[in-house]
């Protein structure tokens, strides 16, 4: 209740919660959590989030997670950066992104109608099943099952063959970056 009732002042100020967690109140009325810690003898700070998106209980939980990382000898800020890079890398290696690049490369040799048909087939039949998954996690048997669904439901063998060619092309990529 105290957090909700705080009013901004001319200068930023903090409300301490304990165990190095505080809430920074800015003159523009924004409120953000701060967790202060020491790593390798140096003071560090991370922000668990913005109030009210992150409530007090969530901020305390994130503080506890960060404290645990520090006790394990890890820098919470670096761990967070590594997670962000991993998510970005994962999205860059998603099947849909690679398939779209493949389609752009191959469509120069195709007629406009055929290129459109292939993209439509990918969007309707493949992407809903494996589009967001990293290409290296998709097993051949899994893709085969998706291709069989296409053949059964629509009786479209040509699209399935094109998609098989796509999977062969992208599976040759270096999945480890």
Short mmCIF file of N, CA and C in Angstrom, two decimals:
data_model
loop_
_atom_site.label_atom_id
_atom_site.label_comp_id
_atom_site.label_asym_id
_atom_site.label_seq_id
_atom_site.Cartn_x
_atom_site.Cartn_y
_atom_site.Cartn_z
N UNK A 1 0.83 -1.19 0.00
CA UNK A 1 0.00 0.00 0.00
C UNK A 1 0.87 1.26 0.00
N UNK A 2 1.99 1.20 0.73
CA UNK A 2 2.88 2.35 0.78
C UNK A 2 3.44 2.67 -0.60
N UNK A 3 3.77 1.63 -1.38
CA UNK A 3 4.30 1.83 -2.72
C UNK A 3 3.28 2.54 -3.60
N UNK A 4 2.06 2.09 -3.53
CA UNK A 4 0.99 2.66 -4.35
C UNK A 4 0.75 4.12 -4.02
N UNK A 5 0.91 4.49 -2.75
CA UNK A 5 0.60 5.85 -2.30
C UNK A 5 1.76 6.83 -2.42
N UNK A 6 2.93 6.36 -2.81
CA UNK A 6 4.07 7.28 -2.89
C UNK A 6 3.86 8.31 -3.97
N UNK A 7 4.32 9.51 -3.69
CA UNK A 7 4.20 10.62 -4.64
C UNK A 7 5.60 11.01 -5.11
N UNK A 8 5.72 11.44 -6.36
CA UNK A 8 7.03 11.87 -6.85
C UNK A 8 7.45 13.18 -6.19
N UNK A 9 8.74 13.39 -6.14
CA UNK A 9 9.29 14.64 -5.61
C UNK A 9 10.14 15.28 -6.70
N UNK A 10 10.78 16.40 -6.37
CA UNK A 10 11.60 17.12 -7.35
C UNK A 10 12.79 16.30 -7.82
N UNK A 11 13.31 15.44 -6.95
CA UNK A 11 14.46 14.61 -7.28
C UNK A 11 14.09 13.14 -7.07
N UNK A 12 14.75 12.24 -7.79
CA UNK A 12 14.49 10.82 -7.58
C UNK A 12 14.86 10.41 -6.14
N UNK A 13 14.08 9.49 -5.60
CA UNK A 13 14.39 8.96 -4.27
C UNK A 13 14.01 7.49 -4.23
N UNK A 14 14.49 6.78 -3.20
CA UNK A 14 14.23 5.35 -3.09
C UNK A 14 13.50 5.01 -1.82
N UNK A 15 12.72 3.94 -1.90
CA UNK A 15 12.10 3.32 -0.74
C UNK A 15 12.76 1.95 -0.58
N UNK A 16 13.37 1.72 0.55
CA UNK A 16 14.05 0.44 0.78
C UNK A 16 13.08 -0.63 1.21
N UNK A 17 13.29 -1.85 0.73
CA UNK A 17 12.46 -2.99 1.13
C UNK A 17 13.23 -3.94 2.02
N UNK A 18 14.54 -3.95 1.89
CA UNK A 18 15.36 -4.87 2.67
C UNK A 18 16.13 -5.80 1.78
N UNK A 19 17.22 -6.30 2.29
CA UNK A 19 18.11 -7.21 1.57
C UNK A 19 18.48 -6.63 0.20
N UNK A 20 18.78 -5.33 0.21
CA UNK A 20 19.29 -4.60 -0.96
C UNK A 20 18.29 -4.39 -2.09
N UNK A 21 17.02 -4.57 -1.81
CA UNK A 21 15.98 -4.28 -2.79
C UNK A 21 15.36 -2.94 -2.46
N UNK A 22 15.20 -2.09 -3.47
CA UNK A 22 14.58 -0.80 -3.25
C UNK A 22 13.75 -0.42 -4.46
N UNK A 23 12.90 0.58 -4.26
CA UNK A 23 12.07 1.09 -5.33
C UNK A 23 12.50 2.52 -5.61
N UNK A 24 12.89 2.79 -6.84
CA UNK A 24 13.31 4.12 -7.24
C UNK A 24 12.09 4.86 -7.78
N UNK A 25 11.77 6.00 -7.17
CA UNK A 25 10.64 6.81 -7.60
C UNK A 25 11.20 8.04 -8.31
N UNK A 26 10.85 8.19 -9.57
CA UNK A 26 11.35 9.29 -10.39
C UNK A 26 10.36 10.46 -10.38
N UNK A 27 10.83 11.67 -10.65
CA UNK A 27 9.93 12.83 -10.71
C UNK A 27 8.83 12.69 -11.77
N UNK A 28 9.07 11.89 -12.80
CA UNK A 28 8.05 11.70 -13.84
C UNK A 28 7.02 10.63 -13.47
N UNK A 29 7.01 10.21 -12.19
CA UNK A 29 6.06 9.25 -11.62
C UNK A 29 6.38 7.78 -11.90
N UNK A 30 7.45 7.51 -12.64
CA UNK A 30 7.80 6.11 -12.88
C UNK A 30 8.43 5.52 -11.61
N UNK A 31 8.20 4.23 -11.45
CA UNK A 31 8.72 3.52 -10.28
C UNK A 31 9.38 2.23 -10.77
N UNK A 32 10.64 2.06 -10.44
CA UNK A 32 11.35 0.86 -10.88
C UNK A 32 12.13 0.25 -9.73
N UNK A 33 12.16 -1.06 -9.74
CA UNK A 33 12.87 -1.80 -8.70
C UNK A 33 14.37 -1.78 -8.98
N UNK A 34 15.15 -1.79 -7.90
CA UNK A 34 16.60 -1.84 -7.97
C UNK A 34 17.09 -2.87 -6.96
N UNK A 35 18.03 -3.69 -7.40
CA UNK A 35 18.67 -4.64 -6.50
C UNK A 35 20.17 -4.37 -6.54
N UNK A 36 20.72 -4.02 -5.40
CA UNK A 36 22.15 -3.73 -5.28
C UNK A 36 22.85 -4.97 -4.72
N UNK A 37 23.98 -5.32 -5.32
CA UNK A 37 24.74 -6.48 -4.85
C UNK A 37 26.22 -6.23 -5.12
N UNK A 38 27.04 -7.08 -4.55
CA UNK A 38 28.48 -6.98 -4.77
C UNK A 38 28.92 -8.24 -5.50
N UNK A 39 29.70 -8.03 -6.55
CA UNK A 39 30.25 -9.14 -7.30
C UNK A 39 31.74 -8.89 -7.47
N UNK A 40 32.53 -9.85 -7.03
CA UNK A 40 33.99 -9.76 -7.05
C UNK A 40 34.42 -8.46 -6.36
N UNK A 41 33.77 -8.15 -5.26
CA UNK A 41 34.13 -7.00 -4.46
C UNK A 41 33.66 -5.66 -4.99
N UNK A 42 32.99 -5.64 -6.13
CA UNK A 42 32.55 -4.37 -6.71
C UNK A 42 31.03 -4.25 -6.60
N UNK A 43 30.55 -3.04 -6.27
CA UNK A 43 29.10 -2.86 -6.21
C UNK A 43 28.47 -2.91 -7.60
N UNK A 44 27.36 -3.60 -7.71
CA UNK A 44 26.63 -3.75 -8.98
C UNK A 44 25.15 -3.51 -8.70
N UNK A 45 24.40 -3.27 -9.77
CA UNK A 45 22.97 -3.04 -9.62
C UNK A 45 22.25 -3.60 -10.84
N UNK A 46 21.11 -4.25 -10.60
CA UNK A 46 20.23 -4.66 -11.70
C UNK A 46 18.82 -4.21 -11.35
N UNK A 47 18.00 -4.13 -12.36
CA UNK A 47 16.61 -3.74 -12.17
C UNK A 47 15.72 -4.96 -12.41
N UNK A 48 15.05 -5.43 -11.36
CA UNK A 48 14.14 -6.57 -11.55
C UNK A 48 12.90 -6.23 -12.36
N UNK A 49 12.63 -4.94 -12.58
CA UNK A 49 11.47 -4.58 -13.38
C UNK A 49 10.87 -3.25 -12.95
N UNK A 50 9.72 -2.95 -13.51
CA UNK A 50 9.04 -1.68 -13.28
C UNK A 50 7.73 -1.96 -12.53
N UNK A 51 7.48 -1.13 -11.52
CA UNK A 51 6.22 -1.22 -10.79
C UNK A 51 5.18 -0.46 -11.58
N UNK A 52 3.98 -0.90 -11.75
CA UNK A 52 3.29 -2.04 -11.14
C UNK A 52 3.37 -3.34 -11.95
N UNK A 53 4.06 -3.33 -13.09
CA UNK A 53 4.18 -4.57 -13.88
C UNK A 53 4.78 -5.67 -13.02
N UNK A 54 5.81 -5.34 -12.28
CA UNK A 54 6.41 -6.27 -11.32
C UNK A 54 6.00 -5.81 -9.93
N UNK A 55 5.18 -6.60 -9.27
CA UNK A 55 4.73 -6.22 -7.93
C UNK A 55 5.80 -6.56 -6.89
N UNK A 56 5.54 -6.23 -5.65
CA UNK A 56 6.52 -6.43 -4.58
C UNK A 56 6.92 -7.90 -4.45
N UNK A 57 5.95 -8.80 -4.49
CA UNK A 57 6.26 -10.23 -4.34
C UNK A 57 7.17 -10.71 -5.48
N UNK A 58 6.88 -10.29 -6.70
CA UNK A 58 7.71 -10.68 -7.84
C UNK A 58 9.11 -10.09 -7.73
N UNK A 59 9.18 -8.83 -7.31
CA UNK A 59 10.50 -8.19 -7.15
C UNK A 59 11.33 -8.92 -6.10
N UNK A 60 10.69 -9.31 -5.01
CA UNK A 60 11.41 -10.05 -3.97
C UNK A 60 11.88 -11.41 -4.49
N UNK A 61 11.04 -12.06 -5.28
CA UNK A 61 11.41 -13.35 -5.86
C UNK A 61 12.61 -13.20 -6.81
N UNK A 62 12.58 -12.16 -7.62
CA UNK A 62 13.70 -11.92 -8.54
C UNK A 62 14.96 -11.55 -7.78
N UNK A 63 14.80 -10.80 -6.69
CA UNK A 63 15.95 -10.47 -5.85
C UNK A 63 16.55 -11.74 -5.28
N UNK A 64 15.69 -12.64 -4.79
CA UNK A 64 16.17 -13.90 -4.22
C UNK A 64 16.90 -14.74 -5.27
N UNK A 65 16.36 -14.75 -6.50
CA UNK A 65 17.03 -15.48 -7.58
C UNK A 65 18.41 -14.89 -7.84
N UNK A 66 18.49 -13.56 -7.86
CA UNK A 66 19.78 -12.88 -8.11
C UNK A 66 20.75 -13.16 -6.96
N UNK A 67 20.25 -13.14 -5.74
CA UNK A 67 21.12 -13.43 -4.59
C UNK A 67 21.67 -14.85 -4.67
N UNK A 68 20.84 -15.77 -5.14
CA UNK A 68 21.29 -17.15 -5.28
C UNK A 68 22.41 -17.24 -6.32
N UNK A 69 22.25 -16.52 -7.44
CA UNK A 69 23.29 -16.51 -8.47
C UNK A 69 24.60 -15.96 -7.91
N UNK A 70 24.51 -14.87 -7.14
CA UNK A 70 25.71 -14.29 -6.54
C UNK A 70 26.38 -15.30 -5.61
N UNK A 71 25.57 -16.01 -4.83
CA UNK A 71 26.14 -17.00 -3.91
C UNK A 71 26.80 -18.17 -4.66
N UNK A 72 26.35 -18.41 -5.91
CA UNK A 72 26.96 -19.45 -6.73
C UNK A 72 28.18 -18.94 -7.50
N UNK A 73 28.50 -17.66 -7.29
CA UNK A 73 29.66 -17.08 -7.95
C UNK A 73 29.37 -16.56 -9.35
N UNK A 74 28.10 -16.33 -9.65
CA UNK A 74 27.71 -15.83 -10.97
C UNK A 74 27.21 -14.40 -10.85
N UNK A 75 27.48 -13.61 -11.88
CA UNK A 75 27.01 -12.23 -11.92
C UNK A 75 25.61 -12.22 -12.54
N UNK A 76 24.58 -11.83 -11.78
CA UNK A 76 23.21 -11.84 -12.31
C UNK A 76 23.05 -11.02 -13.58
N UNK A 77 23.78 -9.93 -13.68
CA UNK A 77 23.70 -9.09 -14.88
C UNK A 77 24.22 -9.85 -16.11
N UNK A 78 25.32 -10.55 -15.95
CA UNK A 78 25.89 -11.32 -17.06
C UNK A 78 24.99 -12.50 -17.43
N UNK A 79 24.41 -13.15 -16.42
CA UNK A 79 23.49 -14.27 -16.68
C UNK A 79 22.30 -13.77 -17.50
N UNK A 80 21.79 -12.61 -17.13
CA UNK A 80 20.65 -12.02 -17.84
C UNK A 80 21.02 -11.71 -19.29
N UNK A 81 22.22 -11.17 -19.51
CA UNK A 81 22.68 -10.87 -20.87
C UNK A 81 22.82 -12.15 -21.69
N UNK A 82 23.35 -13.20 -21.08
CA UNK A 82 23.50 -14.48 -21.78
C UNK A 82 22.15 -15.05 -22.18
N UNK A 83 21.16 -14.93 -21.29
CA UNK A 83 19.82 -15.42 -21.60
C UNK A 83 19.21 -14.64 -22.75
N UNK A 84 19.44 -13.33 -22.77
CA UNK A 84 18.92 -12.49 -23.84
C UNK A 84 19.53 -12.87 -25.18
N UNK A 85 20.85 -13.10 -25.20
CA UNK A 85 21.54 -13.51 -26.43
C UNK A 85 21.04 -14.87 -26.87
N UNK A 86 20.83 -15.79 -25.93
CA UNK A 86 20.34 -17.13 -26.27
C UNK A 86 18.95 -17.05 -26.91
N UNK A 87 18.08 -16.20 -26.36
CA UNK A 87 16.75 -16.04 -26.94
C UNK A 87 16.82 -15.44 -28.34
N UNK A 88 17.69 -14.47 -28.51
CA UNK A 88 17.84 -13.84 -29.82
C UNK A 88 18.39 -14.84 -30.84
N UNK A 89 19.38 -15.61 -30.43
CA UNK A 89 19.96 -16.61 -31.32
C UNK A 89 18.92 -17.66 -31.68
N UNK A 90 18.13 -18.06 -30.69
CA UNK A 90 17.09 -19.06 -30.92
C UNK A 90 16.08 -18.55 -31.94
N UNK A 91 15.68 -17.28 -31.82
CA UNK A 91 14.70 -16.75 -32.76
C UNK A 91 15.30 -16.60 -34.16
N UNK A 92 16.60 -16.32 -34.25
CA UNK A 92 17.25 -16.20 -35.55
C UNK A 92 17.40 -17.55 -36.24
N UNK A 93 17.40 -18.63 -35.47
CA UNK A 93 17.54 -19.95 -36.07
C UNK A 93 16.19 -20.67 -36.14
N UNK A 94 15.10 -19.91 -35.97
CA UNK A 94 13.77 -20.50 -36.04
C UNK A 94 13.50 -20.98 -37.47
N UNK A 95 12.79 -22.06 -37.57
CA UNK A 95 12.49 -22.66 -38.87
C UNK A 95 11.83 -21.65 -39.80
N UNK A 96 10.88 -20.88 -39.29
CA UNK A 96 10.16 -19.93 -40.14
C UNK A 96 11.09 -18.88 -40.74
N UNK A 97 12.00 -18.38 -39.96
CA UNK A 97 12.93 -17.36 -40.47
C UNK A 97 13.83 -17.95 -41.55
N UNK A 98 14.36 -19.13 -41.30
CA UNK A 98 15.26 -19.76 -42.27
C UNK A 98 14.48 -20.16 -43.52
N UNK A 99 13.26 -20.67 -43.33
CA UNK A 99 12.45 -21.06 -44.49
C UNK A 99 12.09 -19.84 -45.34
N UNK A 100 11.83 -18.73 -44.71
CA UNK A 100 11.52 -17.51 -45.45
C UNK A 100 12.73 -17.04 -46.26
N UNK A 101 13.90 -17.11 -45.65
CA UNK A 101 15.13 -16.76 -46.39
C UNK A 101 15.34 -17.71 -47.57
N UNK A 102 15.12 -19.00 -47.34
CA UNK A 102 15.25 -19.99 -48.39
C UNK A 102 14.28 -19.67 -49.53
N UNK A 103 13.04 -19.34 -49.16
CA UNK A 103 12.02 -19.03 -50.15
C UNK A 103 12.42 -17.82 -50.99
N UNK A 104 12.95 -16.79 -50.34
CA UNK A 104 13.37 -15.59 -51.08
C UNK A 104 14.50 -15.92 -52.06
N UNK A 105 15.41 -16.77 -51.63
CA UNK A 105 16.53 -17.15 -52.48
C UNK A 105 16.06 -17.97 -53.68
N UNK A 106 15.17 -18.91 -53.46
CA UNK A 106 14.72 -19.81 -54.52
C UNK A 106 13.66 -19.17 -55.42
N UNK A 107 12.88 -18.23 -54.91
CA UNK A 107 11.74 -17.71 -55.67
C UNK A 107 12.15 -16.94 -56.92
N UNK A 108 13.40 -16.51 -57.00
CA UNK A 108 13.87 -15.82 -58.20
C UNK A 108 13.82 -16.74 -59.42
N UNK A 109 13.95 -18.03 -59.19
CA UNK A 109 13.93 -19.00 -60.29
C UNK A 109 12.53 -19.54 -60.57
N UNK A 110 11.57 -19.21 -59.72
CA UNK A 110 10.21 -19.73 -59.85
C UNK A 110 9.29 -18.69 -60.47
N UNK A 111 8.17 -19.18 -60.96
CA UNK A 111 7.13 -18.25 -61.41
C UNK A 111 6.49 -17.62 -60.17
N UNK A 112 5.87 -16.48 -60.35
CA UNK A 112 5.25 -15.78 -59.21
C UNK A 112 4.17 -16.63 -58.57
N UNK A 113 3.39 -17.33 -59.39
CA UNK A 113 2.32 -18.18 -58.86
C UNK A 113 2.84 -19.33 -58.03
N UNK A 114 3.90 -19.99 -58.54
CA UNK A 114 4.49 -21.11 -57.82
C UNK A 114 5.10 -20.63 -56.50
N UNK A 115 5.82 -19.51 -56.55
CA UNK A 115 6.42 -18.97 -55.33
C UNK A 115 5.34 -18.65 -54.30
N UNK A 116 4.25 -18.08 -54.76
CA UNK A 116 3.14 -17.76 -53.86
C UNK A 116 2.53 -19.03 -53.26
N UNK A 117 2.37 -20.06 -54.09
CA UNK A 117 1.82 -21.33 -53.61
C UNK A 117 2.70 -21.96 -52.53
N UNK A 118 4.00 -21.92 -52.77
CA UNK A 118 4.94 -22.52 -51.81
C UNK A 118 4.88 -21.76 -50.48
N UNK A 119 4.89 -20.43 -50.54
CA UNK A 119 4.84 -19.65 -49.30
C UNK A 119 3.51 -19.89 -48.57
N UNK A 120 2.44 -19.97 -49.31
CA UNK A 120 1.13 -20.24 -48.69
C UNK A 120 1.11 -21.61 -48.02
N UNK A 121 1.71 -22.59 -48.68
CA UNK A 121 1.77 -23.93 -48.10
C UNK A 121 2.60 -23.93 -46.82
N UNK A 122 3.73 -23.22 -46.84
CA UNK A 122 4.55 -23.13 -45.64
C UNK A 122 3.77 -22.47 -44.50
N UNK A 123 3.11 -21.37 -44.80
CA UNK A 123 2.37 -20.63 -43.77
C UNK A 123 1.19 -21.43 -43.22
N UNK A 124 0.51 -22.18 -44.08
CA UNK A 124 -0.68 -22.92 -43.64
C UNK A 124 -0.37 -24.28 -43.04
N UNK A 125 0.65 -24.93 -43.59
CA UNK A 125 0.86 -26.33 -43.23
C UNK A 125 2.09 -26.63 -42.38
N UNK A 126 3.12 -25.81 -42.48
CA UNK A 126 4.38 -26.12 -41.78
C UNK A 126 4.61 -25.22 -40.58
N UNK A 127 4.52 -23.90 -40.80
CA UNK A 127 4.84 -22.95 -39.72
C UNK A 127 4.00 -23.16 -38.46
N UNK A 128 2.71 -23.51 -38.57
CA UNK A 128 1.96 -23.72 -37.32
C UNK A 128 2.51 -24.84 -36.45
N UNK A 129 3.20 -25.80 -37.06
CA UNK A 129 3.73 -26.93 -36.30
C UNK A 129 5.16 -26.73 -35.83
N UNK A 130 6.01 -26.19 -36.69
CA UNK A 130 7.44 -26.10 -36.35
C UNK A 130 8.04 -24.73 -36.61
N UNK A 131 7.24 -23.74 -36.95
CA UNK A 131 7.75 -22.43 -37.35
C UNK A 131 8.60 -21.73 -36.32
N UNK A 132 8.24 -21.81 -35.06
CA UNK A 132 8.97 -21.07 -34.03
C UNK A 132 10.14 -21.86 -33.45
N UNK A 133 10.25 -23.12 -33.80
CA UNK A 133 11.29 -23.97 -33.23
C UNK A 133 12.63 -23.75 -33.92
N UNK A 134 13.74 -23.80 -33.17
CA UNK A 134 15.05 -23.73 -33.80
C UNK A 134 15.22 -24.90 -34.77
N UNK A 135 15.79 -24.62 -35.91
CA UNK A 135 15.90 -25.61 -36.98
C UNK A 135 16.62 -26.87 -36.52
N UNK A 136 17.60 -26.72 -35.65
CA UNK A 136 18.40 -27.87 -35.21
C UNK A 136 17.65 -28.79 -34.26
N UNK A 137 16.55 -28.31 -33.69
CA UNK A 137 15.78 -29.15 -32.78
C UNK A 137 14.74 -29.99 -33.50
N UNK A 138 14.48 -29.68 -34.76
CA UNK A 138 13.45 -30.39 -35.50
C UNK A 138 14.03 -31.68 -36.04
N UNK A 139 13.43 -32.78 -35.67
CA UNK A 139 13.90 -34.09 -36.11
C UNK A 139 13.26 -34.44 -37.45
N UNK A 140 13.94 -35.22 -38.23
CA UNK A 140 13.45 -35.61 -39.55
C UNK A 140 12.10 -36.32 -39.46
N UNK A 141 11.96 -37.19 -38.47
CA UNK A 141 10.70 -37.92 -38.31
C UNK A 141 9.54 -36.97 -38.01
N UNK A 142 9.83 -35.95 -37.23
CA UNK A 142 8.81 -34.95 -36.90
C UNK A 142 8.34 -34.22 -38.15
N UNK A 143 9.28 -33.83 -39.00
CA UNK A 143 8.94 -33.15 -40.24
C UNK A 143 8.21 -34.09 -41.18
N UNK A 144 8.61 -35.34 -41.20
CA UNK A 144 7.93 -36.32 -42.03
C UNK A 144 6.47 -36.44 -41.64
N UNK A 145 6.19 -36.43 -40.34
CA UNK A 145 4.80 -36.50 -39.88
C UNK A 145 4.00 -35.29 -40.34
N UNK A 146 4.61 -34.12 -40.31
CA UNK A 146 3.94 -32.90 -40.79
C UNK A 146 3.67 -33.03 -42.29
N UNK A 147 4.65 -33.51 -43.05
CA UNK A 147 4.48 -33.67 -44.49
C UNK A 147 3.37 -34.68 -44.81
N UNK A 148 3.28 -35.73 -44.03
CA UNK A 148 2.21 -36.73 -44.22
C UNK A 148 0.84 -36.12 -43.95
N UNK A 149 0.76 -35.24 -42.97
CA UNK A 149 -0.51 -34.55 -42.70
C UNK A 149 -0.93 -33.73 -43.91
N UNK A 150 0.04 -33.08 -44.54
CA UNK A 150 -0.27 -32.28 -45.74
C UNK A 150 -0.82 -33.18 -46.83
N UNK A 151 -0.14 -34.29 -47.07
CA UNK A 151 -0.57 -35.20 -48.12
C UNK A 151 -1.95 -35.77 -47.84
N UNK A 152 -2.24 -36.12 -46.57
CA UNK A 152 -3.53 -36.72 -46.23
C UNK A 152 -4.66 -35.71 -46.30
N UNK A 153 -4.45 -34.54 -45.70
CA UNK A 153 -5.55 -33.58 -45.62
C UNK A 153 -5.84 -32.90 -46.94
N UNK A 154 -4.80 -32.62 -47.72
CA UNK A 154 -5.02 -31.87 -48.95
C UNK A 154 -4.66 -32.65 -50.19
N UNK A 155 -4.02 -33.78 -50.03
CA UNK A 155 -3.61 -34.56 -51.18
C UNK A 155 -2.57 -33.84 -52.03
N UNK A 156 -1.77 -33.01 -51.38
CA UNK A 156 -0.80 -32.19 -52.10
C UNK A 156 0.57 -32.79 -51.93
N UNK A 157 1.03 -33.47 -52.95
CA UNK A 157 2.33 -34.11 -52.86
C UNK A 157 3.45 -33.14 -53.27
N UNK A 158 3.18 -32.26 -54.22
CA UNK A 158 4.20 -31.32 -54.72
C UNK A 158 4.68 -30.40 -53.60
N UNK A 159 3.75 -29.86 -52.79
CA UNK A 159 4.14 -28.98 -51.69
C UNK A 159 4.98 -29.74 -50.68
N UNK A 160 4.61 -30.97 -50.43
CA UNK A 160 5.37 -31.77 -49.48
C UNK A 160 6.78 -32.03 -49.99
N UNK A 161 6.89 -32.26 -51.30
CA UNK A 161 8.22 -32.49 -51.87
C UNK A 161 9.06 -31.22 -51.81
N UNK A 162 8.46 -30.07 -52.07
CA UNK A 162 9.19 -28.80 -51.98
C UNK A 162 9.64 -28.54 -50.55
N UNK A 163 8.78 -28.85 -49.60
CA UNK A 163 9.12 -28.64 -48.20
C UNK A 163 10.23 -29.59 -47.78
N UNK A 164 10.22 -30.80 -48.30
CA UNK A 164 11.31 -31.74 -48.02
C UNK A 164 12.63 -31.19 -48.56
N UNK A 165 12.60 -30.61 -49.75
CA UNK A 165 13.81 -30.00 -50.31
C UNK A 165 14.28 -28.85 -49.44
N UNK A 166 13.33 -28.06 -48.94
CA UNK A 166 13.67 -26.97 -48.03
C UNK A 166 14.37 -27.51 -46.79
N UNK A 167 13.80 -28.54 -46.20
CA UNK A 167 14.38 -29.08 -44.97
C UNK A 167 15.78 -29.63 -45.23
N UNK A 168 15.98 -30.26 -46.36
CA UNK A 168 17.32 -30.75 -46.69
C UNK A 168 18.30 -29.60 -46.82
N UNK A 169 17.86 -28.52 -47.47
CA UNK A 169 18.74 -27.35 -47.65
C UNK A 169 19.14 -26.75 -46.33
N UNK A 170 18.16 -26.53 -45.46
CA UNK A 170 18.48 -25.84 -44.21
C UNK A 170 19.12 -26.77 -43.20
N UNK A 171 18.92 -28.06 -43.32
CA UNK A 171 19.56 -28.98 -42.36
C UNK A 171 21.05 -29.08 -42.62
N UNK A 172 21.49 -28.63 -43.79
CA UNK A 172 22.92 -28.63 -44.08
C UNK A 172 23.63 -27.46 -43.40
N UNK A 173 22.84 -26.51 -42.84
CA UNK A 173 23.46 -25.35 -42.21
C UNK A 173 24.19 -25.75 -40.93
N UNK A 174 25.08 -24.90 -40.50
CA UNK A 174 25.77 -25.15 -39.24
C UNK A 174 24.86 -24.74 -38.11
N UNK A 175 24.25 -25.67 -37.47
CA UNK A 175 23.26 -25.38 -36.44
C UNK A 175 23.86 -24.78 -35.17
N UNK A 176 25.13 -24.85 -35.00
CA UNK A 176 25.75 -24.32 -33.79
C UNK A 176 26.19 -22.87 -33.97
N UNK A 177 25.75 -22.22 -35.02
CA UNK A 177 26.04 -20.81 -35.21
C UNK A 177 27.22 -20.63 -36.07
#
